[in-house]
mmCIF file of C-alpha atoms and ligand atoms in Angstrom:
data_model
loop_
_atom_site.group_PDB
_atom_site.id
_atom_site.type_symbol
_atom_site.label_atom_id
_atom_site.label_comp_id
_atom_site.label_asym_id
_atom_site.label_seq_id
_atom_site.Cartn_x
_atom_site.Cartn_y
_atom_site.Cartn_z
ATOM 1 C CA MET V 1 125.970 -146.489 5.384
ATOM 2 C CA LYS V 2 126.271 -149.435 3.113
ATOM 3 C CA THR V 3 123.658 -152.020 2.092
ATOM 4 C CA VAL V 4 124.837 -155.477 2.927
ATOM 5 C CA LEU V 5 123.226 -158.341 1.795
ATOM 6 C CA VAL V 6 123.642 -161.608 4.141
ATOM 7 C CA THR V 7 122.657 -165.118 3.083
ATOM 8 C CA GLY V 8 121.587 -167.407 5.670
ATOM 9 C CA ALA V 9 120.620 -164.797 7.813
ATOM 10 C CA SER V 10 117.906 -166.777 10.214
ATOM 11 C CA ALA V 11 120.120 -168.193 12.370
ATOM 12 C CA GLY V 12 123.915 -168.367 13.630
ATOM 13 C CA PHE V 13 126.478 -166.247 11.937
ATOM 14 C CA GLY V 14 124.018 -164.596 9.576
ATOM 15 C CA GLN V 15 122.120 -163.307 12.122
ATOM 16 C CA ALA V 16 124.382 -161.839 14.298
ATOM 17 C CA ILE V 17 126.031 -160.286 11.432
ATOM 18 C CA ALA V 18 122.815 -158.889 10.720
ATOM 19 C CA ARG V 19 121.964 -157.718 14.202
ATOM 20 C CA LEU V 20 125.762 -156.091 14.567
ATOM 21 C CA LEU V 21 125.601 -154.158 11.018
ATOM 22 C CA VAL V 22 122.158 -152.952 11.652
ATOM 23 C CA GLU V 23 123.337 -151.567 14.830
ATOM 24 C CA LYS V 24 126.190 -149.803 13.409
ATOM 25 C CA GLY V 25 124.165 -148.126 11.076
ATOM 26 C CA ASP V 26 124.174 -150.104 7.846
ATOM 27 C CA ARG V 27 121.319 -151.792 5.853
ATOM 28 C CA VAL V 28 120.817 -155.198 5.926
ATOM 29 C CA ILE V 29 119.387 -157.553 3.378
ATOM 30 C CA GLY V 30 118.703 -161.110 5.104
ATOM 31 C CA THR V 31 117.908 -164.133 3.252
ATOM 32 C CA ALA V 32 116.790 -167.368 4.562
ATOM 33 C CA ARG V 33 114.211 -170.143 3.653
ATOM 34 C CA ARG V 34 112.674 -169.613 7.292
ATOM 35 C CA LYS V 35 110.370 -166.746 6.786
ATOM 36 C CA ASP V 36 108.910 -166.762 10.328
ATOM 37 C CA ARG V 37 112.388 -166.308 11.686
ATOM 38 C CA LEU V 38 113.544 -163.825 8.873
ATOM 39 C CA GLU V 39 110.090 -161.646 9.960
ATOM 40 C CA ALA V 40 110.926 -162.259 13.753
ATOM 41 C CA LEU V 41 114.633 -160.752 12.933
ATOM 42 C CA ALA V 42 112.705 -157.889 11.003
ATOM 43 C CA ASN V 43 110.568 -156.929 13.670
ATOM 44 C CA GLU V 44 113.615 -156.851 16.024
ATOM 45 C CA LEU V 45 115.611 -154.997 13.738
ATOM 46 C CA GLY V 46 113.052 -152.551 12.326
ATOM 47 C CA ASP V 47 113.020 -150.424 8.602
ATOM 48 C CA GLN V 48 117.228 -151.235 8.426
ATOM 49 C CA PHE V 49 116.686 -154.676 7.809
ATOM 50 C CA TYR V 50 114.920 -156.096 4.851
ATOM 51 C CA PRO V 51 113.724 -159.835 5.198
ATOM 52 C CA LEU V 52 114.253 -161.410 1.777
ATOM 53 C CA GLU V 53 113.001 -165.300 1.702
ATOM 54 C CA MET V 54 115.168 -167.281 -0.539
ATOM 55 C CA ASP V 55 116.589 -170.254 -0.814
ATOM 56 C CA VAL V 56 120.609 -170.165 -2.508
ATOM 57 C CA THR V 57 119.962 -173.576 -4.245
ATOM 58 C CA ASP V 58 116.726 -172.656 -6.024
ATOM 59 C CA PHE V 59 118.257 -170.349 -8.829
ATOM 60 C CA ALA V 60 114.885 -169.207 -10.181
ATOM 61 C CA GLY V 61 113.797 -168.110 -7.116
ATOM 62 C CA VAL V 62 117.243 -166.202 -6.152
ATOM 63 C CA ASP V 63 116.458 -164.325 -9.517
ATOM 64 C CA LYS V 64 113.235 -163.727 -8.848
ATOM 65 C CA ALA V 65 113.884 -162.564 -4.840
ATOM 66 C CA LEU V 66 117.026 -160.514 -6.138
ATOM 67 C CA ALA V 67 114.525 -158.576 -8.953
ATOM 68 C CA SER V 68 111.871 -157.851 -5.941
ATOM 69 C CA LEU V 69 113.995 -155.577 -3.650
ATOM 70 C CA PRO V 70 112.775 -152.469 -2.975
ATOM 71 C CA GLU V 71 115.005 -149.461 -4.652
ATOM 72 C CA SER V 72 116.282 -148.283 -1.050
ATOM 73 C CA PHE V 73 117.974 -152.021 -0.831
ATOM 74 C CA SER V 74 118.819 -152.326 -4.472
ATOM 75 C CA THR V 75 122.139 -151.225 -4.814
ATOM 76 C CA ILE V 76 124.350 -154.081 -2.718
ATOM 77 C CA ASP V 77 127.572 -152.448 -1.536
ATOM 78 C CA VAL V 78 128.767 -155.688 0.230
ATOM 79 C CA LEU V 79 127.412 -159.789 -0.260
ATOM 80 C CA VAL V 80 128.204 -161.743 2.563
ATOM 81 C CA ASN V 81 127.787 -165.749 1.415
ATOM 82 C CA ASN V 82 126.893 -167.052 4.463
ATOM 83 C CA ALA V 83 124.621 -169.901 3.876
ATOM 84 C CA GLY V 84 126.032 -173.267 3.996
ATOM 85 C CA LEU V 85 125.945 -176.208 6.069
ATOM 86 C CA ALA V 86 127.619 -179.351 7.348
ATOM 87 C CA LEU V 87 125.888 -182.869 7.217
ATOM 88 C CA GLY V 88 127.118 -185.768 9.166
ATOM 89 C CA LEU V 89 130.827 -186.863 10.106
ATOM 90 C CA GLU V 90 130.902 -190.455 8.760
ATOM 91 C CA LYS V 91 133.918 -191.954 6.674
ATOM 92 C CA ALA V 92 133.614 -191.539 2.965
ATOM 93 C CA HIS V 93 132.803 -194.563 2.256
ATOM 94 C CA GLU V 94 129.941 -194.849 5.001
ATOM 95 C CA ALA V 95 128.670 -191.374 4.292
ATOM 96 C CA ASP V 96 125.108 -190.596 2.913
ATOM 97 C CA ILE V 97 125.485 -189.557 -0.554
ATOM 98 C CA LYS V 98 122.263 -187.403 -0.338
ATOM 99 C CA ASP V 99 124.363 -185.582 2.423
ATOM 100 C CA TRP V 100 127.175 -184.995 0.114
ATOM 101 C CA MET V 101 124.648 -183.722 -2.712
ATOM 102 C CA THR V 102 123.360 -180.935 -0.404
ATOM 103 C CA MET V 103 126.278 -179.685 0.699
ATOM 104 C CA ILE V 104 127.802 -179.054 -2.614
ATOM 105 C CA GLU V 105 124.559 -177.668 -3.905
ATOM 106 C CA THR V 106 124.125 -175.112 -0.864
ATOM 107 C CA ASN V 107 128.108 -174.379 -0.288
ATOM 108 C CA THR V 108 129.113 -174.254 -3.805
ATOM 109 C CA MET V 109 126.541 -174.014 -6.307
ATOM 110 C CA GLY V 110 124.417 -171.763 -4.126
ATOM 111 C CA LEU V 111 127.341 -169.537 -3.373
ATOM 112 C CA VAL V 112 128.597 -169.046 -6.976
ATOM 113 C CA TYR V 113 125.039 -168.670 -8.647
ATOM 114 C CA ILE V 114 124.484 -165.324 -6.267
ATOM 115 C CA THR V 115 127.668 -164.355 -6.507
ATOM 116 C CA ARG V 116 127.509 -164.058 -10.184
ATOM 117 C CA GLN V 117 124.209 -162.570 -10.186
ATOM 118 C CA ILE V 118 125.135 -159.741 -7.716
ATOM 119 C CA LEU V 119 129.440 -159.141 -9.380
ATOM 120 C CA PRO V 120 128.144 -157.482 -12.403
ATOM 121 C CA ALA V 121 126.483 -154.282 -10.608
ATOM 122 C CA MET V 122 129.538 -154.101 -8.339
ATOM 123 C CA VAL V 123 132.040 -154.218 -11.165
ATOM 124 C CA GLU V 124 130.086 -151.408 -13.115
ATOM 125 C CA ARG V 125 129.940 -149.104 -10.360
ATOM 126 C CA GLN V 126 133.814 -149.672 -9.543
ATOM 127 C CA SER V 127 132.823 -150.710 -5.754
ATOM 128 C CA GLY V 128 131.978 -153.594 -3.678
ATOM 129 C CA GLN V 129 133.017 -156.449 -1.409
ATOM 130 C CA VAL V 130 132.386 -159.964 -1.362
ATOM 131 C CA ILE V 131 133.019 -161.825 1.706
ATOM 132 C CA ASN V 132 132.647 -165.444 1.511
ATOM 133 C CA ILE V 133 132.422 -167.950 4.834
ATOM 134 C CA GLY V 134 135.000 -170.662 4.333
ATOM 135 C CA SER V 135 136.054 -172.445 6.954
ATOM 136 C CA THR V 136 139.229 -174.152 8.444
ATOM 137 C CA ALA V 137 137.865 -177.222 6.922
ATOM 138 C CA GLY V 138 138.881 -176.110 3.485
ATOM 139 C CA ASN V 139 142.408 -175.730 4.882
ATOM 140 C CA TYR V 140 143.361 -179.051 6.562
ATOM 141 C CA PRO V 141 142.085 -182.273 6.261
ATOM 142 C CA TYR V 142 139.943 -184.241 9.377
ATOM 143 C CA MET V 143 138.477 -187.280 9.663
ATOM 144 C CA GLY V 144 134.501 -187.208 8.080
ATOM 145 C CA GLY V 145 135.234 -183.920 7.087
ATOM 146 C CA ASN V 146 135.228 -185.105 2.811
ATOM 147 C CA VAL V 147 133.143 -183.297 1.181
ATOM 148 C CA TYR V 148 132.303 -180.548 3.606
ATOM 149 C CA GLY V 149 135.836 -179.647 4.052
ATOM 150 C CA ALA V 150 136.124 -179.925 0.014
ATOM 151 C CA THR V 151 133.234 -177.156 -0.621
ATOM 152 C CA LYS V 152 134.802 -175.098 2.033
ATOM 153 C CA ALA V 153 138.185 -175.617 -0.223
ATOM 154 C CA PHE V 154 136.235 -174.595 -3.295
ATOM 155 C CA VAL V 155 135.064 -171.363 -1.482
ATOM 156 C CA LYS V 156 138.627 -170.449 -0.807
ATOM 157 C CA GLN V 157 140.023 -171.154 -4.571
ATOM 158 C CA PHE V 158 136.509 -169.028 -5.869
ATOM 159 C CA SER V 159 137.297 -166.285 -3.665
ATOM 160 C CA LEU V 160 141.280 -166.158 -4.826
ATOM 161 C CA ASN V 161 140.033 -166.629 -8.416
ATOM 162 C CA LEU V 162 137.823 -163.754 -7.734
ATOM 163 C CA ARG V 163 140.478 -161.734 -7.129
ATOM 164 C CA ALA V 164 142.287 -162.748 -10.147
ATOM 165 C CA ASP V 165 139.441 -161.665 -12.377
ATOM 166 C CA LEU V 166 138.502 -158.331 -10.501
ATOM 167 C CA ALA V 167 142.029 -157.193 -11.006
ATOM 168 C CA GLY V 168 141.757 -153.361 -12.182
ATOM 169 C CA THR V 169 138.308 -153.147 -10.438
ATOM 170 C CA LYS V 170 137.952 -151.898 -7.027
ATOM 171 C CA VAL V 171 135.519 -154.561 -6.012
ATOM 172 C CA ARG V 172 137.391 -156.605 -2.932
ATOM 173 C CA VAL V 173 137.172 -160.055 -1.722
ATOM 174 C CA THR V 174 137.672 -161.941 1.452
ATOM 175 C CA ASN V 175 137.413 -165.576 2.567
ATOM 176 C CA VAL V 176 136.582 -166.007 5.946
ATOM 177 C CA GLU V 177 137.688 -169.242 7.393
ATOM 178 C CA PRO V 178 136.437 -170.028 11.320
ATOM 179 C CA GLY V 179 137.270 -173.000 13.013
ATOM 180 C CA LEU V 180 135.734 -174.578 16.054
ATOM 181 C CA CYS V 181 132.308 -172.487 16.622
ATOM 182 C CA GLY V 182 129.712 -172.823 18.760
ATOM 183 C CA GLY V 183 126.512 -170.961 19.804
ATOM 184 C CA THR V 184 124.882 -171.873 16.564
ATOM 185 C CA GLU V 185 122.823 -174.846 14.670
ATOM 186 C CA PHE V 186 125.783 -175.769 12.980
ATOM 187 C CA SER V 187 126.448 -179.131 15.118
ATOM 188 C CA ASN V 188 122.915 -179.761 15.430
ATOM 189 C CA ILE V 189 122.185 -179.971 11.914
ATOM 190 C CA ARG V 190 125.410 -181.926 11.407
ATOM 191 C CA PHE V 191 124.506 -184.558 13.644
ATOM 192 C CA LYS V 192 120.822 -184.571 13.103
ATOM 193 C CA GLY V 193 119.523 -183.206 15.812
ATOM 194 C CA ASP V 194 121.360 -185.327 18.371
ATOM 195 C CA ASP V 195 122.017 -182.338 20.579
ATOM 196 C CA SER V 196 123.676 -184.046 22.993
ATOM 197 C CA ARG V 197 126.564 -184.964 20.444
ATOM 198 C CA ALA V 198 126.326 -181.189 19.184
ATOM 199 C CA THR V 199 126.646 -179.796 22.966
ATOM 200 C CA GLN V 200 129.593 -182.106 23.675
ATOM 201 C CA THR V 201 131.484 -180.947 20.459
ATOM 202 C CA TYR V 202 132.189 -177.484 22.281
ATOM 203 C CA GLU V 203 132.163 -178.706 26.129
ATOM 204 C CA GLY V 204 134.917 -176.657 27.734
ATOM 205 C CA THR V 205 136.469 -175.458 24.622
ATOM 206 C CA ASN V 206 135.512 -171.888 24.832
ATOM 207 C CA SER V 207 135.034 -171.877 21.332
ATOM 208 C CA ILE V 208 134.542 -169.002 18.622
ATOM 209 C CA GLN V 209 130.479 -167.350 18.888
ATOM 210 C CA PRO V 210 128.779 -165.877 16.187
ATOM 211 C CA GLU V 211 129.640 -162.339 17.449
ATOM 212 C CA ASP V 212 133.154 -162.937 16.960
ATOM 213 C CA ILE V 213 132.481 -163.710 13.616
ATOM 214 C CA ALA V 214 130.154 -160.921 13.064
ATOM 215 C CA ASN V 215 133.071 -158.315 14.681
ATOM 216 C CA THR V 216 135.344 -159.686 12.035
ATOM 217 C CA ILE V 217 132.877 -159.147 8.980
ATOM 218 C CA LEU V 218 132.364 -155.331 10.596
ATOM 219 C CA TRP V 219 136.123 -155.140 10.717
ATOM 220 C CA LEU V 220 136.196 -156.322 7.129
ATOM 221 C CA ILE V 221 133.560 -154.232 5.684
ATOM 222 C CA GLU V 222 135.147 -150.978 7.710
ATOM 223 C CA GLN V 223 138.663 -151.351 6.106
ATOM 224 C CA PRO V 224 139.533 -148.605 3.606
ATOM 225 C CA GLU V 225 138.873 -149.324 0.113
ATOM 226 C CA HIS V 226 142.653 -150.008 -1.111
ATOM 227 C CA VAL V 227 142.755 -152.932 1.482
ATOM 228 C CA ASN V 228 142.020 -155.975 0.397
ATOM 229 C CA VAL V 229 141.996 -159.094 3.091
ATOM 230 C CA ASN V 230 142.432 -162.144 1.105
ATOM 231 C CA ARG V 231 142.107 -164.619 3.651
ATOM 232 C CA ILE V 232 141.485 -164.548 7.001
ATOM 233 C CA GLU V 233 141.465 -167.671 9.689
ATOM 234 C CA LEU V 234 140.153 -167.941 12.727
ATOM 235 C CA MET V 235 140.353 -170.547 15.657
ATOM 236 C CA PRO V 236 139.522 -170.482 19.238
ATOM 237 C CA THR V 237 142.786 -170.066 21.450
ATOM 238 C CA SER V 238 141.518 -173.566 22.970
ATOM 239 C CA GLN V 239 142.003 -175.102 19.392
ATOM 240 C CA SER V 240 145.526 -175.995 17.368
ATOM 241 C CA PHE V 241 147.008 -178.246 15.079
ATOM 242 C CA GLY V 242 147.477 -182.227 15.150
ATOM 243 C CA GLY V 243 149.932 -184.492 13.507
ATOM 244 C CA LEU V 244 149.244 -186.459 10.474
ATOM 245 C CA THR V 245 147.952 -190.082 11.160
ATOM 246 C CA VAL V 246 150.238 -193.045 11.018
ATOM 247 C CA THR V 247 148.600 -196.697 10.796
ATOM 248 C CA ARG V 248 151.065 -199.119 11.545
ATOM 249 C CA GLU V 249 150.882 -202.975 11.059
ATOM 250 C CA GLU V 250 150.583 -205.403 13.624
HETATM 251 C C1 LIG J 1 133.736 -175.139 10.884
HETATM 252 C C2 LIG J 1 134.594 -175.893 11.136
HETATM 253 O O1 LIG J 1 135.832 -177.779 12.366
HETATM 254 O O2 LIG J 1 133.679 -177.859 12.803
HETATM 255 O O3 LIG J 1 133.600 -174.907 9.478
HETATM 256 O O4 LIG J 1 134.540 -178.576 10.344
HETATM 257 S S1 LIG J 1 134.679 -177.605 11.804
#
């Protein structure tokens, strides 16, 4: 039985990951800002789930929350850095600068802060696993992906650089890079409540679902300690690669 801390556990991937890991017998600390959602999940999952109210962008709050963990949940074997978001799909010269800052704060600063706080104990114990949720958006540019994609490229390179720093320890690091994933609030948040646009994004695609990502996380956790999966990229079968854009003059 492992103790797994999952950020952003109140919805989407985080919630599916928490559900599956608890079902498989692990202990899960689920963090989120939305206390009521966490409490509902705690009611559903019982004693193996510990709800930890936290905003990953509030560093003092992160420290306070981690320090408040009860003894039975205080040794974190696996950190799943899932909290993150996309805001907007406008071109760079039209995007809202506040959206950019929010994505940078959550997807990169929040992720590195909590990782830095949890990592020393893993190194000390010579055991642990950090699983970051990246994105195909960090691998392939697309129109309107600007800062969201850049934050996910950061997450990928941070993951690989962690591997470099953790050489000689038994601490493992993986970057999980999903493509088009429906069944979450991701696009509803990106399109700021334009739910029909969010729905259209996935229509007819048979897209990846949160449970598919949860299965991937479980598989990673179940790999033997001598195996490190550096990166794993997933797309729905219906998604593939397009060509580069060429603009021709009249
Ligand atoms: C999610 C993938 O293509 O919707 O990170 O940005 S995409």
